[in-house]
Short mmCIF file of C-alpha atoms (C1' of nucleotides) in Angstrom, two decimals:
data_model
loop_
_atom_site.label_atom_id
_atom_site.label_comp_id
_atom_site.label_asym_id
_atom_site.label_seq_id
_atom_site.Cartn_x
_atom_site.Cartn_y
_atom_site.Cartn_z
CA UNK A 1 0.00 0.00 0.00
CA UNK A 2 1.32 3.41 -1.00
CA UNK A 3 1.90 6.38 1.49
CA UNK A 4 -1.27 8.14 -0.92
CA UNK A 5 -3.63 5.33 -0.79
CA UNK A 6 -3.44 4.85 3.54
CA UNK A 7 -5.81 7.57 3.85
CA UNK A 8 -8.35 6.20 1.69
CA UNK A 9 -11.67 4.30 2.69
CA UNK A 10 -12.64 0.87 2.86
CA UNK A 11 -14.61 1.52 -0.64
CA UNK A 12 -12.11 4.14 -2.13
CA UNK A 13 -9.21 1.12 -1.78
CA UNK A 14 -11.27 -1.78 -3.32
CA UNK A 15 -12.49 0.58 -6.33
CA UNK A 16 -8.64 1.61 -6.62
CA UNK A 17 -6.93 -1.78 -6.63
CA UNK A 18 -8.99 -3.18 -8.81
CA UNK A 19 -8.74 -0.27 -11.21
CA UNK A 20 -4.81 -0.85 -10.54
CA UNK A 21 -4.89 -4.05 -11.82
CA UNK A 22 -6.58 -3.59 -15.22
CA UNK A 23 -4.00 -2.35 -17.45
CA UNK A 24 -7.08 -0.99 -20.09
CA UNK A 25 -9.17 1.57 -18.68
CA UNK A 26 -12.44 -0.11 -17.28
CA UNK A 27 -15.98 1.28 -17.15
CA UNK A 28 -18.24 2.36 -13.99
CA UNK A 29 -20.38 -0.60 -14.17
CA UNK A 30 -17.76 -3.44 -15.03
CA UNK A 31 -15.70 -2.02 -11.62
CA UNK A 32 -19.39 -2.48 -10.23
CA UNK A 33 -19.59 -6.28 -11.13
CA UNK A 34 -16.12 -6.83 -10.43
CA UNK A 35 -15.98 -5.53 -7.07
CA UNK A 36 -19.65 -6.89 -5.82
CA UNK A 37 -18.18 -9.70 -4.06
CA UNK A 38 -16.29 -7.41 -2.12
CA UNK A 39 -19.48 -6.08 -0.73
CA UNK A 40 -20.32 -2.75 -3.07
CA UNK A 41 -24.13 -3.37 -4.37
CA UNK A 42 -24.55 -0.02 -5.74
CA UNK A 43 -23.66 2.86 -8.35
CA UNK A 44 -23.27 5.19 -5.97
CA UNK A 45 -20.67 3.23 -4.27
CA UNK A 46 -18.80 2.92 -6.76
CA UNK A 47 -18.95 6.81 -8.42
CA UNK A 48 -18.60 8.08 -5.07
CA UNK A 49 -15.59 6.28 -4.61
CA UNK A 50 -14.35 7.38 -8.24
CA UNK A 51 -15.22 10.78 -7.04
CA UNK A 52 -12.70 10.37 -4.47
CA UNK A 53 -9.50 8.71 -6.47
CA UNK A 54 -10.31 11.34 -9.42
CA UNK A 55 -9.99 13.96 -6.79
CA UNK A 56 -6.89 13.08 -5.57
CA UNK A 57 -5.48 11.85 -8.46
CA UNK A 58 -5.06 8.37 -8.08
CA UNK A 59 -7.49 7.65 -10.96
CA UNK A 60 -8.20 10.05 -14.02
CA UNK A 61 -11.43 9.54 -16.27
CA UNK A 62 -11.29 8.95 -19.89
CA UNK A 63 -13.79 11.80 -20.93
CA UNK A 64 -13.96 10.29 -24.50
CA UNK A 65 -14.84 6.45 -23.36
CA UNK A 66 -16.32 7.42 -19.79
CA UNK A 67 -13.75 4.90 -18.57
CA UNK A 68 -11.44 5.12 -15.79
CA UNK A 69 -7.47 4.28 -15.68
CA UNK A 70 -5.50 4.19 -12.83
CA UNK A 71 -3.00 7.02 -13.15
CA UNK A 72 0.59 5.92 -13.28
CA UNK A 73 3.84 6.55 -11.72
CA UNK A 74 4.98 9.46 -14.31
CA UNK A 75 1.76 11.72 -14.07
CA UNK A 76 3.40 14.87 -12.35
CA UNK A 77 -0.36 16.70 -11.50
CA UNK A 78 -4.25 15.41 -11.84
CA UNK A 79 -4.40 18.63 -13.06
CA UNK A 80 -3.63 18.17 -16.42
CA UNK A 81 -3.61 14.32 -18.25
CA UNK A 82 -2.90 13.16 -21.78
CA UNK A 83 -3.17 10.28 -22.51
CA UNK A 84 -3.05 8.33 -26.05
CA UNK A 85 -5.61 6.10 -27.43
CA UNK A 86 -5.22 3.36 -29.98
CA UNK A 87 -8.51 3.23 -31.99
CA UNK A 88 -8.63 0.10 -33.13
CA UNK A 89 -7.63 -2.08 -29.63
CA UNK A 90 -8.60 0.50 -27.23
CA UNK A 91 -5.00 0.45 -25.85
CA UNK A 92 -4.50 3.75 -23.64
CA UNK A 93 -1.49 5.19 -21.69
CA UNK A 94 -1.22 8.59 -20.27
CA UNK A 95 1.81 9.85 -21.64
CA UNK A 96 4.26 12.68 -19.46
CA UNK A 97 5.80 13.25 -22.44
CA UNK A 98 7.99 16.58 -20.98
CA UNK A 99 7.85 18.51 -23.87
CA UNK A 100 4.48 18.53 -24.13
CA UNK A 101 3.80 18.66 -20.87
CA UNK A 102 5.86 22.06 -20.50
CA UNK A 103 4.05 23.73 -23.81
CA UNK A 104 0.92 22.92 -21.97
CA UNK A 105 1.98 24.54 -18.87
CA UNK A 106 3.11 27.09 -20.27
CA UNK A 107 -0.08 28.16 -21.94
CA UNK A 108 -0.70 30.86 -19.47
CA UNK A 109 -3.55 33.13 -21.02
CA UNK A 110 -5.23 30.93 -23.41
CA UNK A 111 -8.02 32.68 -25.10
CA UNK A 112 -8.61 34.77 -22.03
CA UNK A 113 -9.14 31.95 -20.08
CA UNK A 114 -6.93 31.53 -16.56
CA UNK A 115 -5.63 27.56 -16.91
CA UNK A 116 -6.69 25.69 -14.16
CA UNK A 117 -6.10 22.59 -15.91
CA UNK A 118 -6.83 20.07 -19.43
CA UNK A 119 -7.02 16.95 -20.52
CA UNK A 120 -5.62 15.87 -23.88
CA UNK A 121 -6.24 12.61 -25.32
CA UNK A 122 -4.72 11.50 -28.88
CA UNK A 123 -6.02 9.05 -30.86
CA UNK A 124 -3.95 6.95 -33.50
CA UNK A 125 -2.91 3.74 -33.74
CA UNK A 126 -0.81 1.51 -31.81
CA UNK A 127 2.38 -0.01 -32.67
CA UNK A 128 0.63 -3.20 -32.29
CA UNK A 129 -1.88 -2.95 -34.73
CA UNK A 130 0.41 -0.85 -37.07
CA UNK A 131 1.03 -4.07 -38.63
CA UNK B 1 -26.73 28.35 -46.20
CA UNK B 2 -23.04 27.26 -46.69
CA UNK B 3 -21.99 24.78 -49.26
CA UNK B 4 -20.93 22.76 -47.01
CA UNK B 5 -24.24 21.97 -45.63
CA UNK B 6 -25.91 21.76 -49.20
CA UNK B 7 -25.19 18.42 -49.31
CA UNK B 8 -27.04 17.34 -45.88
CA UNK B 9 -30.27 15.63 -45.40
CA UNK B 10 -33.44 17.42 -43.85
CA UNK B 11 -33.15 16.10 -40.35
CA UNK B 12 -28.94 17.17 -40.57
CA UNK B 13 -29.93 20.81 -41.75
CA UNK B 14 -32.25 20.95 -38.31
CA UNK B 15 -29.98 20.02 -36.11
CA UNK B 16 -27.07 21.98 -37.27
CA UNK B 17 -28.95 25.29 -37.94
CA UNK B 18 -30.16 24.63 -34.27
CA UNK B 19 -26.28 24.22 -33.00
CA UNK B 20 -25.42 27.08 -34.99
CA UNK B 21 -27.96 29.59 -33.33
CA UNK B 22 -25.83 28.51 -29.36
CA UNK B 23 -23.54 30.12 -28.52
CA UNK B 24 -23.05 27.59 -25.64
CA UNK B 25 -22.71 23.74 -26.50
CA UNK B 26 -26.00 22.25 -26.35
CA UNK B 27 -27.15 18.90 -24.88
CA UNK B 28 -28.72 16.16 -27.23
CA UNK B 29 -31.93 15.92 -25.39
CA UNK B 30 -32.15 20.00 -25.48
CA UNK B 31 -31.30 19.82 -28.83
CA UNK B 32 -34.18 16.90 -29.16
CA UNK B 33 -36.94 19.05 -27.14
CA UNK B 34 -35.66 22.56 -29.44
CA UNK B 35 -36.43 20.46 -32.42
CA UNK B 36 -39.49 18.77 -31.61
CA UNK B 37 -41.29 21.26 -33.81
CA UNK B 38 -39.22 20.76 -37.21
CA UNK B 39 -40.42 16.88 -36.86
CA UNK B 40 -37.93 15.21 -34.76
CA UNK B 41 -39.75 13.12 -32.45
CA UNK B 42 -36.91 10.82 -31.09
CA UNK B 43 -33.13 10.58 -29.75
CA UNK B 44 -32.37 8.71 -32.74
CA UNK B 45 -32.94 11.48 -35.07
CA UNK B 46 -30.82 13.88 -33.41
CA UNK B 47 -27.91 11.16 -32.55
CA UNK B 48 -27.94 10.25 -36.44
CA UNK B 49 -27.84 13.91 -37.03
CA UNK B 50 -24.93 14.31 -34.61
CA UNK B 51 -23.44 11.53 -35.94
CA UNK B 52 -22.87 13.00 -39.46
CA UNK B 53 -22.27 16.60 -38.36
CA UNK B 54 -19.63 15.33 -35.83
CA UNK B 55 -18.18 12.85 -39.18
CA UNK B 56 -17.95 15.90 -41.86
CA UNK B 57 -16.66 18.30 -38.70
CA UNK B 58 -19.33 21.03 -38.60
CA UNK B 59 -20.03 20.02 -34.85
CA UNK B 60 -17.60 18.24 -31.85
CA UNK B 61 -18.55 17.36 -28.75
CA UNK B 62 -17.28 18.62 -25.99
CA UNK B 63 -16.50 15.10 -24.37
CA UNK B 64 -16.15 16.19 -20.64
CA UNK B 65 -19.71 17.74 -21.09
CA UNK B 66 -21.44 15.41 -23.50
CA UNK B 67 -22.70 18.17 -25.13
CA UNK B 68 -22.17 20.01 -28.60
CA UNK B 69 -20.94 22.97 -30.47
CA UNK B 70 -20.43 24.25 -34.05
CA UNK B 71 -17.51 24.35 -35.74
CA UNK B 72 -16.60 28.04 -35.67
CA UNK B 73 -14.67 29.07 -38.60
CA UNK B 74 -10.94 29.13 -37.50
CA UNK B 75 -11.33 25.24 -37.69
CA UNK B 76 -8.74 23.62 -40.02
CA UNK B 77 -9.57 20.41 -39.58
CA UNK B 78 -12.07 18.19 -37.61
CA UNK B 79 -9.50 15.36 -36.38
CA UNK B 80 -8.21 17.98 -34.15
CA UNK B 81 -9.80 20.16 -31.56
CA UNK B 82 -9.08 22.45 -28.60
CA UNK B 83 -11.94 24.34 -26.23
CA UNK B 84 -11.54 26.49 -23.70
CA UNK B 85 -13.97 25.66 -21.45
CA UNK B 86 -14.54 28.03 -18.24
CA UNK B 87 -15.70 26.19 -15.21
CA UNK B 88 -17.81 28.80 -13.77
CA UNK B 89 -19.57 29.66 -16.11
CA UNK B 90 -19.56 27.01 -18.94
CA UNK B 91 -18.45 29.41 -21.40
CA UNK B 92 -16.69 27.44 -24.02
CA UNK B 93 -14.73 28.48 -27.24
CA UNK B 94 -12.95 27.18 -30.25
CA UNK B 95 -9.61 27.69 -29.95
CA UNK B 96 -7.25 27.71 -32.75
CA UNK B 97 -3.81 29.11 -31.35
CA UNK B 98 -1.45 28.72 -34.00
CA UNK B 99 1.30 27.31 -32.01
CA UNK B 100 -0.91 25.24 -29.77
CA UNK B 101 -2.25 23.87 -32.84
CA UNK B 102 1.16 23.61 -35.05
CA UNK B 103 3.10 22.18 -31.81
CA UNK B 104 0.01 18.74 -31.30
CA UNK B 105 0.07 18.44 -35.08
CA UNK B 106 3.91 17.88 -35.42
CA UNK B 107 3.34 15.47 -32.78
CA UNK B 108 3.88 12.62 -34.95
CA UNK B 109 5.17 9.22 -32.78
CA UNK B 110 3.58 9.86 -29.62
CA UNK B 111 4.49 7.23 -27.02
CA UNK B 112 4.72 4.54 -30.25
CA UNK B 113 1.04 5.91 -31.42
CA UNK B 114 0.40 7.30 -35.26
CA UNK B 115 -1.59 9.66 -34.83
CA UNK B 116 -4.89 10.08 -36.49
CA UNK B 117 -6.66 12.70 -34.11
CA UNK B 118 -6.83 14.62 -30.47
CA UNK B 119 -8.92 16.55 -28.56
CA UNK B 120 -7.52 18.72 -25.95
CA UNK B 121 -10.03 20.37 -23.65
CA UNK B 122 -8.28 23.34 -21.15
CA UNK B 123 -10.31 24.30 -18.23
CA UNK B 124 -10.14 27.37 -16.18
CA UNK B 125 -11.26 30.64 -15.45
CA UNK B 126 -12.76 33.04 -18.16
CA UNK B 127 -11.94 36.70 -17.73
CA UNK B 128 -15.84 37.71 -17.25
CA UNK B 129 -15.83 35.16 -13.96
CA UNK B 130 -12.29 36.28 -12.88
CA UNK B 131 -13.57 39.45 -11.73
"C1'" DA C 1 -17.80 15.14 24.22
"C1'" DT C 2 -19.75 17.59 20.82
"C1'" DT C 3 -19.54 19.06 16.47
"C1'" DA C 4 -18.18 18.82 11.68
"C1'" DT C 5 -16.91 16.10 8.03
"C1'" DT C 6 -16.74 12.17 5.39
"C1'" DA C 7 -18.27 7.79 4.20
"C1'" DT C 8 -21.81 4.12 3.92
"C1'" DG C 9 -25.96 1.45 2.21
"C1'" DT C 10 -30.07 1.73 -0.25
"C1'" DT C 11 -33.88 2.78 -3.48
"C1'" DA C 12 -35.22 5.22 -7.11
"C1'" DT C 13 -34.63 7.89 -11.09
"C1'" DA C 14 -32.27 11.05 -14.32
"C1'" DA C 15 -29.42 11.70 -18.29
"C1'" DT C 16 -27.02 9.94 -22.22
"C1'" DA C 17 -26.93 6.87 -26.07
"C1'" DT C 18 -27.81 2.80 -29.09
"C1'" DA C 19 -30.16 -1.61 -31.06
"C1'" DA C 20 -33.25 -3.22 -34.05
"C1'" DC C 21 -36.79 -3.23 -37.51
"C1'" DG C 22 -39.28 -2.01 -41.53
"C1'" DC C 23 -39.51 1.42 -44.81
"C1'" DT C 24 -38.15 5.39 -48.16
"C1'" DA C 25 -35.17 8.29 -50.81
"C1'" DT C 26 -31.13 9.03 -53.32
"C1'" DA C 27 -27.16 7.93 -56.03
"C1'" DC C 28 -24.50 4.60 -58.91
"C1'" DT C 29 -23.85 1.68 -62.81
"C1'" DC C 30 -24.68 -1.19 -66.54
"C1'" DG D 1 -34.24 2.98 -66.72
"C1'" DA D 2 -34.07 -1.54 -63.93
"C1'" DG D 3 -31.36 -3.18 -60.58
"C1'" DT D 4 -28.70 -2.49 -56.67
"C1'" DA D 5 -26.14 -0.25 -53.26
"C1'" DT D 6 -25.98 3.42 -49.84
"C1'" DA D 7 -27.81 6.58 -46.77
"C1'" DG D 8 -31.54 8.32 -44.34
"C1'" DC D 9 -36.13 8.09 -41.93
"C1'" DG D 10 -39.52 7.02 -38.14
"C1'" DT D 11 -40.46 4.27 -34.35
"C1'" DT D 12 -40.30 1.38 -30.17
"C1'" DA D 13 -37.68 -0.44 -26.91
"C1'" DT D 14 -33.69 -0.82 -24.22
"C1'" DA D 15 -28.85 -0.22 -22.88
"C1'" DT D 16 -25.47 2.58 -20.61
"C1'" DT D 17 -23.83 6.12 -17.64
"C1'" DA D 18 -24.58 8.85 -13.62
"C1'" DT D 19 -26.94 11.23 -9.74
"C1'" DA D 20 -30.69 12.52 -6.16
"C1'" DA D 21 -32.22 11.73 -1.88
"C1'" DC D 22 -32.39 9.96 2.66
"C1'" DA D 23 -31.23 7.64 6.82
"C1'" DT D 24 -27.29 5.91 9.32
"C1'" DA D 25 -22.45 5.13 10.82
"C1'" DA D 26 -17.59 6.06 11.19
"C1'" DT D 27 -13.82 9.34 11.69
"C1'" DA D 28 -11.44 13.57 12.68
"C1'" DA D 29 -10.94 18.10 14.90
"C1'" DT D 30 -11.08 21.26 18.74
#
DNA sequence: ATTATTATGTTATAATATAACGCTATACTC
DNA sequence: GAGTATAGCGTTATATTATAACATAATAAT
């Protein structure tokens, strides 16, 4: 258990490691099923507990698939995510590409609008099914 | 009319002239209840609509929002948006910053992904709510 | 200890989106 | 211009995603 995740609930930690171990992003309603043995019967438990994780940034959503992927090591802020998306497998990482990540930043006074955050997600395809 | 939407079907030429009057992104189901008069009786008919609008890149959605806009003019190309989307107030534009835009699109191997698309979505504070 | 905050369990319902079916219009092509 | 492919239409039903509301319990803060 990570220093972040001792503060969490009873429901908060069972949403989050099972999100942790999915390597795609998973929907609200298959973390629902998966987790019912463990005792959460509801939506509610589960969004509330999504809530949560998104808050802190343990989890981020994927607005584009209302999914949810457990946010890894690199992600510097919950503040501001990109993450790429393969179209044809669903295959998603969230990228810290620096470069990026700076230009982004950077972007003070963006059309008058004070940056509080963003989310970026690119969609391609993966090396995989380049082939 | 534009000669871009010559080409689109009855139901198409509702919806968009409908999206076009907003200013704000619009929901489908407002969309549905604004259009009830012109003959569209069902979420089907507007989703179809969207659908196609969304395809040819007169409309996005605003994904964090699920709802959607018109393609203001500045818009090179529908594969790649950014909004500026204030969190007060909803207030969401368009953006086409030329180095915002030229610095995603030479984006070309991102994290092993060929890209085909993004959407980037900044959030903040517009300078009517700053005050 | 009492108060404030956060979380829980539950039922019901709202909001968003698509499946499926039969039919019609339009465009393509030979 | 008959045949056929493609796109669109209208409709009913249903799937998917998310929240409201309410009563209770656990935890933290002073």
């Amino acid at each position: 258990m990570t220093l972040r995740n001792k503060e969490l609930s009873k429901n908060q930690k069972i949403v989050l490691d099972y999100i942790q171990k999915c390597k795609k992003p998973v929907k609200a309603y298959s973390i629902l099923s998966n987790v019912n043995k463990k005792g959460l019967k509801a939506p509610p438990q589960v969004y509330r507990a999504l809530d949560k994780l998104i808050e802190i940034g343990e989890v981020h959503k994927i607005e584009s698939q209302n999914s949810y992927i457990a946010c890894n090591s690199t992600c510097t802020s919950p503040q501001g995510t990109i993450f790429s998306i393969c179209k044809s497998c669903d295959k998603t990482d969230e990228i810290s590409d620096a470069k990026l990540f700076k230009f982004l930043s950077e972007v003070k006074d963006m059309n008058g609008l004070s940056l509080s955050g963003y989310n970026l997600e690119l969609f391609g395809t993966c090396s995989n099914c380049k082939d």
